Amino acid sequence: MTVFAVLTHGDSRVFRIAAEALSPCQIVVHVDATSKQDEYPRAANITYVEDRTNVKWGGFSVVEATEKLYALALQKCASPDEYIVLLSGQCVPIRPLADLEALFAERPGVLYCRAGLVLDGYEMNERRILREWHFDRFDARSRGLRGRGAAVARRIKQLMTPQKKKSDFAGFRMVAGSQWTALTAAAVEAMMSDVGARSRLARLLRHALAPDEIYFHTLIHSGDWASRTTSAPPQPKGDKRTADFANLHHIDRSLTRYLSPDELRHIGGSLEFFARKAKGDDPQRLASVVRELTSQNGQG
């Protein structure tokens, strides 16, 4: 069965609802080091990463947390053909689990890792990796005087750091997409086993902007696995947004707007099995809608 790998922080209520709908599949979870893990549910099919990372928005710490998740997820996979689906703690399933398993059975080995080329002449795409953004050093989500001070310090550090050259990335097909992918265990194992490529790419992207949308995609698209992806061969990213590269998700183009429980009912794309973002303000209502949408008899 599919293994779900969840990156989460803050509100545990949405995760509880998603975990119920995803059972009995194995679920591995990384709870941000700044969050209270004891607020999250315990169950036989849920395993938590013990060595937690303090995740900073836009920083490489997201990659580090994801690598820990993948390592744990591989331990739960019964075969190399099983899928590892990456979710956030604000994602909820919106179709029956059986539908997702049927898709994977019908299209074995396909990697749901859409991406676009970022060294494509489009300034913002190239700035993401050629400039140093330092989000792990200076928290982008700090507020008030502390936040303004961090922003100024980060900008000064950025101006003092030389830009990288495109030639520094030789040997990699630099691409970006939505971090919420679905990869086979075989692909994840191969990716994680290539220590040389991972180490070199990690050095290059250590201070990139949102490297979690670049790092894993680049490793997949730079090797033999590229031909198995849903965007092979990748085209220039241009002005497309992250949401345009959604894999099995419905993602609002703003990337920040929360979807209400009633809005979840109107999502119906053929490859949309999950929705992001959901909020746990009314957990009973959200749970009721998710149960309805994911039950075998709940559609229509």
CSV table of C-alpha atoms in Angstrom, one decimal:
chain,number,residue,atom,x,y,z
A,1,MET,CA,0.0,0.0,0.0
A,2,THR,CA,1.0,3.6,-0.4
A,3,VAL,CA,3.1,5.3,2.3
A,4,PHE,CA,2.2,8.9,3.2
A,5,ALA,CA,5.0,11.2,4.4
A,6,VAL,CA,3.7,14.3,6.1
A,7,LEU,CA,5.5,17.6,6.9
A,8,THR,CA,3.6,19.4,9.6
A,9,HIS,CA,3.7,22.2,12.2
A,10,GLY,CA,1.3,24.1,14.3
A,11,ASP,CA,-2.4,23.0,14.1
A,12,SER,CA,-2.7,19.2,14.6
A,13,ARG,CA,-6.4,19.1,13.9
A,14,VAL,CA,-6.2,19.0,10.1
A,15,PHE,CA,-3.6,16.2,10.3
A,16,ARG,CA,-5.9,14.2,12.6
A,17,ILE,CA,-8.7,14.4,10.0
A,18,ALA,CA,-6.3,13.5,7.1
A,19,ALA,CA,-4.8,10.6,9.0
A,20,GLU,CA,-8.2,9.1,9.7
A,21,ALA,CA,-9.0,9.2,6.0
A,22,LEU,CA,-5.6,7.7,5.0
A,23,SER,CA,-5.7,4.8,7.3
A,24,PRO,CA,-4.9,1.9,7.2
A,25,CYS,CA,-1.9,3.1,5.1
A,26,GLN,CA,1.4,3.7,6.8
A,27,ILE,CA,1.9,7.4,7.6
A,28,VAL,CA,5.3,8.9,8.6
A,29,VAL,CA,5.3,12.4,10.1
A,30,HIS,CA,7.9,15.1,10.7
A,31,VAL,CA,6.5,17.6,13.2
A,32,ASP,CA,8.5,20.8,13.2
A,33,ALA,CA,10.9,21.0,16.2
A,34,THR,CA,9.1,24.1,17.5
A,35,SER,CA,5.7,22.4,17.6
A,36,LYS,CA,4.3,20.2,20.4
A,37,GLN,CA,4.4,16.7,19.1
A,38,ASP,CA,2.3,15.3,21.9
A,39,GLU,CA,-0.7,17.1,20.4
A,40,TYR,CA,-0.5,14.8,17.4
A,41,PRO,CA,-2.4,11.4,17.3
A,42,ARG,CA,-0.8,8.1,18.2
A,43,ALA,CA,-1.8,5.0,16.1
A,44,ALA,CA,-0.2,1.7,15.0
A,45,ASN,CA,0.1,3.1,11.4
A,46,ILE,CA,1.6,6.4,12.3
A,47,THR,CA,5.3,6.8,13.0
A,48,TYR,CA,7.1,10.1,13.9
A,49,VAL,CA,10.5,11.3,13.0
A,50,GLU,CA,12.5,11.4,16.3
A,51,ASP,CA,15.3,13.7,15.2
A,52,ARG,CA,13.2,16.8,14.3
A,53,THR,CA,14.4,19.8,12.4
A,54,ASN,CA,13.5,23.4,13.2
A,55,VAL,CA,12.0,24.3,9.8
A,56,LYS,CA,12.4,27.8,8.5
A,57,TRP,CA,10.1,29.0,5.6
A,58,GLY,CA,12.0,29.2,2.3
A,59,GLY,CA,15.2,27.6,3.7
A,60,PHE,CA,17.1,24.4,3.2
A,61,SER,CA,15.8,23.2,6.5
A,62,VAL,CA,12.7,22.1,4.6
A,63,VAL,CA,14.9,19.8,2.5
A,64,GLU,CA,16.6,18.4,5.6
A,65,ALA,CA,13.2,17.6,7.2
A,66,THR,CA,12.0,15.9,4.0
A,67,GLU,CA,15.1,13.8,3.7
A,68,LYS,CA,14.4,12.5,7.2
A,69,LEU,CA,10.9,11.7,6.2
A,70,TYR,CA,12.0,9.8,3.1
A,71,ALA,CA,14.4,7.7,5.1
A,72,LEU,CA,11.7,6.7,7.5
A,73,ALA,CA,9.2,6.2,4.7
A,74,LEU,CA,11.5,3.7,3.0
A,75,GLN,CA,11.5,1.6,6.1
A,76,LYS,CA,7.7,1.3,5.8
A,77,CYS,CA,7.6,0.3,2.1
A,78,ALA,CA,7.0,-3.4,1.4
A,79,SER,CA,8.3,-3.2,-2.1
A,80,PRO,CA,10.2,-0.9,-4.4
A,81,ASP,CA,7.0,-0.4,-6.5
A,82,GLU,CA,5.1,1.2,-3.7
A,83,TYR,CA,4.5,4.9,-3.7
A,84,ILE,CA,5.6,7.5,-1.2
A,85,VAL,CA,3.3,10.5,-1.3
A,86,LEU,CA,4.5,13.7,0.3
A,87,LEU,CA,1.9,15.8,2.0
A,88,SER,CA,1.8,18.8,4.3
A,89,GLY,CA,-0.1,19.0,7.6
A,90,GLN,CA,-2.6,21.3,5.9
A,91,CYS,CA,-3.4,18.8,3.1
A,92,VAL,CA,-6.6,16.7,3.2
A,93,PRO,CA,-7.7,13.9,0.9
A,94,ILE,CA,-10.7,14.6,-1.2
A,95,ARG,CA,-11.2,11.3,-3.0
A,96,PRO,CA,-11.4,7.7,-1.8
A,97,LEU,CA,-8.1,6.1,-1.1
A,98,ALA,CA,-9.0,3.3,-3.4
A,99,ASP,CA,-9.1,5.7,-6.3
A,100,LEU,CA,-5.5,6.7,-5.7
A,101,GLU,CA,-4.4,3.1,-5.3
A,102,ALA,CA,-6.1,2.3,-8.6
A,103,LEU,CA,-4.2,5.1,-10.4
A,104,PHE,CA,-0.9,3.8,-9.2
A,105,ALA,CA,-1.9,0.3,-10.3
A,106,GLU,CA,-2.9,1.5,-13.7
A,107,ARG,CA,0.2,3.5,-14.3
A,108,PRO,CA,3.0,1.6,-12.5
A,109,GLY,CA,6.3,3.3,-12.1
A,110,VAL,CA,5.1,6.8,-13.2
A,111,LEU,CA,6.7,9.5,-11.1
A,112,TYR,CA,4.4,12.4,-10.2
A,113,CYS,CA,7.1,15.1,-10.1
A,114,ARG,CA,6.2,17.8,-12.6
A,115,ALA,CA,8.8,20.5,-13.0
A,116,GLY,CA,10.0,23.3,-15.2
A,117,LEU,CA,13.5,24.4,-16.1
A,118,VAL,CA,14.7,27.3,-13.9
A,119,LEU,CA,17.9,28.4,-15.8
A,120,ASP,CA,15.6,29.5,-18.6
A,121,GLY,CA,16.4,33.2,-18.9
A,122,TYR,CA,13.5,34.2,-16.8
A,123,GLU,CA,15.0,36.5,-14.1
A,124,MET,CA,13.0,35.4,-11.0
A,125,ASN,CA,13.6,31.7,-11.7
A,126,GLU,CA,17.3,32.2,-12.1
A,127,ARG,CA,17.6,34.5,-9.0
A,128,ARG,CA,16.1,31.7,-6.9
A,129,ILE,CA,19.3,29.7,-7.3
A,130,LEU,CA,22.0,32.1,-8.4
A,131,ARG,CA,21.5,34.5,-5.5
A,132,GLU,CA,21.8,33.6,-1.8
A,133,TRP,CA,18.7,34.2,0.3
A,134,HIS,CA,19.7,33.0,3.8
A,135,PHE,CA,16.2,32.2,5.0
A,136,ASP,CA,17.6,29.6,7.5
A,137,ARG,CA,19.8,32.2,9.1
A,138,PHE,CA,17.1,35.0,9.2
A,139,ASP,CA,13.6,33.9,9.9
A,140,ALA,CA,11.3,35.3,7.2
A,141,ARG,CA,8.2,34.8,9.3
A,142,SER,CA,9.3,36.9,12.3
A,143,ARG,CA,7.0,39.8,13.0
A,144,GLY,CA,7.3,43.4,14.3
A,145,LEU,CA,10.7,44.9,15.0
A,146,ARG,CA,12.4,41.5,15.1
A,147,GLY,CA,11.0,40.7,11.7
A,148,ARG,CA,12.1,44.0,10.2
A,149,GLY,CA,15.5,43.6,11.7
A,150,ALA,CA,15.9,40.1,10.3
A,151,ALA,CA,14.8,41.3,6.8
A,152,VAL,CA,17.4,44.1,6.9
A,153,ALA,CA,20.2,41.8,8.1
A,154,ARG,CA,19.2,39.2,5.5
A,155,ARG,CA,19.3,41.8,2.7
A,156,ILE,CA,22.8,43.0,3.8
A,157,LYS,CA,24.1,39.5,3.9
A,158,GLN,CA,22.6,38.8,0.5
A,159,LEU,CA,24.3,41.9,-1.0
A,160,MET,CA,27.6,40.8,0.5
A,161,THR,CA,27.5,37.3,-1.0
A,162,PRO,CA,28.7,36.8,-4.6
A,163,GLN,CA,26.1,35.3,-7.0
A,164,LYS,CA,26.6,31.9,-8.4
A,165,LYS,CA,27.2,31.3,-12.1
A,166,LYS,CA,25.1,29.1,-14.3
A,167,SER,CA,28.2,27.0,-14.9
A,168,ASP,CA,28.3,26.1,-11.2
A,169,PHE,CA,25.3,23.9,-11.9
A,170,ALA,CA,26.8,21.9,-14.7
A,171,GLY,CA,25.8,18.3,-14.6
A,172,PHE,CA,22.4,19.0,-13.2
A,173,ARG,CA,19.1,19.7,-15.0
A,174,MET,CA,17.9,22.5,-12.7
A,175,VAL,CA,14.2,22.4,-12.4
A,176,ALA,CA,11.5,23.4,-9.9
A,177,GLY,CA,7.9,22.3,-9.2
A,178,SER,CA,5.5,21.7,-6.3
A,179,GLN,CA,7.2,19.9,-3.4
A,180,TRP,CA,4.1,17.7,-3.0
A,181,THR,CA,5.1,14.7,-5.1
A,182,ALA,CA,4.4,11.0,-5.4
A,183,LEU,CA,7.5,8.9,-6.1
A,184,THR,CA,8.1,5.2,-6.1
A,185,ALA,CA,10.2,3.7,-3.3
A,186,ALA,CA,12.7,2.6,-5.9
A,187,ALA,CA,13.1,6.2,-7.1
A,188,VAL,CA,13.4,7.6,-3.6
A,189,GLU,CA,15.9,4.9,-2.6
A,190,ALA,CA,18.1,5.7,-5.7
A,191,MET,CA,17.9,9.4,-5.1
A,192,MET,CA,18.8,9.1,-1.4
A,193,SER,CA,21.6,6.6,-2.2
A,194,ASP,CA,23.4,9.0,-4.5
A,195,VAL,CA,25.3,10.7,-1.8
A,196,GLY,CA,27.7,12.5,-4.2
A,197,ALA,CA,24.9,14.2,-6.2
A,198,ARG,CA,23.0,15.1,-3.0
A,199,SER,CA,26.0,16.6,-1.3
A,200,ARG,CA,27.0,18.7,-4.3
A,201,LEU,CA,23.5,19.9,-4.9
A,202,ALA,CA,23.0,20.7,-1.2
A,203,ARG,CA,26.0,22.9,-1.3
A,204,LEU,CA,24.7,24.7,-4.3
A,205,LEU,CA,21.2,25.2,-2.9
A,206,ARG,CA,22.1,25.7,0.7
A,207,HIS,CA,20.9,29.4,0.6
A,208,ALA,CA,18.6,29.2,-2.4
A,209,LEU,CA,15.0,30.4,-2.3
A,210,ALA,CA,12.6,27.6,-1.4
A,211,PRO,CA,15.0,24.8,-2.3
A,212,ASP,CA,12.4,22.2,-1.3
A,213,GLU,CA,10.8,22.9,-4.7
A,214,ILE,CA,14.1,22.5,-6.5
A,215,TYR,CA,16.3,19.9,-4.8
A,216,PHE,CA,14.4,16.7,-5.1
A,217,HIS,CA,13.0,17.6,-8.5
A,218,THR,CA,16.5,18.3,-9.8
A,219,LEU,CA,17.8,15.0,-8.5
A,220,ILE,CA,15.0,13.1,-10.2
A,221,HIS,CA,15.2,15.0,-13.5
A,222,SER,CA,19.0,14.9,-13.7
A,223,GLY,CA,19.2,11.1,-14.0
A,224,ASP,CA,17.6,8.0,-15.6
A,225,TRP,CA,14.4,8.6,-13.6
A,226,ALA,CA,13.5,11.7,-15.6
A,227,SER,CA,11.9,9.8,-18.4
A,228,ARG,CA,9.3,8.3,-16.0
A,229,THR,CA,8.1,11.7,-14.7
A,230,THR,CA,4.8,13.3,-15.8
A,231,SER,CA,6.7,16.3,-17.3
A,232,ALA,CA,9.3,14.6,-19.3
A,233,PRO,CA,11.1,16.4,-20.9
A,234,PRO,CA,10.7,19.5,-18.7
A,235,GLN,CA,10.0,22.8,-20.4
A,236,PRO,CA,11.1,26.3,-19.3
A,237,LYS,CA,9.3,27.3,-16.2
A,238,GLY,CA,8.9,30.9,-17.3
A,239,ASP,CA,6.2,32.8,-15.4
A,240,LYS,CA,4.3,29.7,-14.3
A,241,ARG,CA,3.5,29.5,-10.6
A,242,THR,CA,4.2,26.6,-8.3
A,243,ALA,CA,0.5,25.7,-8.4
A,244,ASP,CA,0.8,25.1,-12.1
A,245,PHE,CA,3.1,22.1,-11.4
A,246,ALA,CA,0.7,20.4,-8.9
A,247,ASN,CA,0.9,16.7,-9.1
A,248,LEU,CA,-2.0,15.0,-7.3
A,249,HIS,CA,-3.1,18.1,-5.4
A,250,HIS,CA,-5.5,21.0,-5.9
A,251,ILE,CA,-3.4,24.0,-4.8
A,252,ASP,CA,-4.8,27.5,-4.8
A,253,ARG,CA,-2.7,29.7,-7.0
A,254,SER,CA,-2.1,32.1,-4.2
A,255,LEU,CA,-0.4,29.3,-2.3
A,256,THR,CA,-1.6,30.9,0.9
A,257,ARG,CA,-5.4,30.9,0.8
A,258,TYR,CA,-7.3,28.4,3.0
A,259,LEU,CA,-10.1,26.4,1.4
A,260,SER,CA,-13.3,26.1,3.3
A,261,PRO,CA,-14.9,22.7,3.8
A,262,ASP,CA,-17.7,23.6,1.3
A,263,GLU,CA,-15.1,24.6,-1.3
A,264,LEU,CA,-13.6,21.1,-1.1
A,265,ARG,CA,-16.8,19.7,-2.5
A,266,HIS,CA,-16.3,21.5,-5.8
A,267,ILE,CA,-12.8,20.3,-6.5
A,268,GLY,CA,-13.0,17.6,-9.1
A,269,GLY,CA,-9.9,17.4,-11.4
A,270,SER,CA,-9.1,14.0,-12.7
A,271,LEU,CA,-5.7,13.9,-10.9
A,272,GLU,CA,-6.8,15.9,-7.8
A,273,PHE,CA,-6.7,13.6,-4.8
A,274,PHE,CA,-5.7,16.1,-2.2
A,275,ALA,CA,-6.4,19.7,-1.4
A,276,ARG,CA,-4.2,22.4,0.1
A,277,LYS,CA,-4.7,24.3,2.3
A,278,ALA,CA,-7.3,23.3,4.9
A,279,LYS,CA,-7.7,24.9,8.3
A,280,GLY,CA,-8.9,23.3,11.5
A,281,ASP,CA,-11.1,26.2,12.8
A,282,ASP,CA,-14.2,24.0,12.5
A,283,PRO,CA,-12.8,20.5,12.8
A,284,GLN,CA,-16.1,18.8,13.0
A,285,ARG,CA,-17.3,20.3,9.8
A,286,LEU,CA,-14.0,19.6,8.0
A,287,ALA,CA,-14.0,16.0,9.2
A,288,SER,CA,-17.5,15.5,8.0
A,289,VAL,CA,-16.8,16.8,4.5
A,290,VAL,CA,-13.5,14.8,4.2
A,291,ARG,CA,-15.3,11.6,5.4
A,292,GLU,CA,-18.0,12.2,2.8
A,293,LEU,CA,-15.6,12.9,-0.1
A,294,THR,CA,-13.3,10.0,0.8
A,295,SER,CA,-15.9,7.4,1.5
A,296,GLN,CA,-16.6,4.9,-1.3
A,297,ASN,CA,-20.2,5.9,-1.3
A,298,GLY,CA,-19.7,9.6,-0.6
A,299,GLN,CA,-19.2,10.9,-4.1
A,300,GLY,CA,-21.9,12.5,-6.2
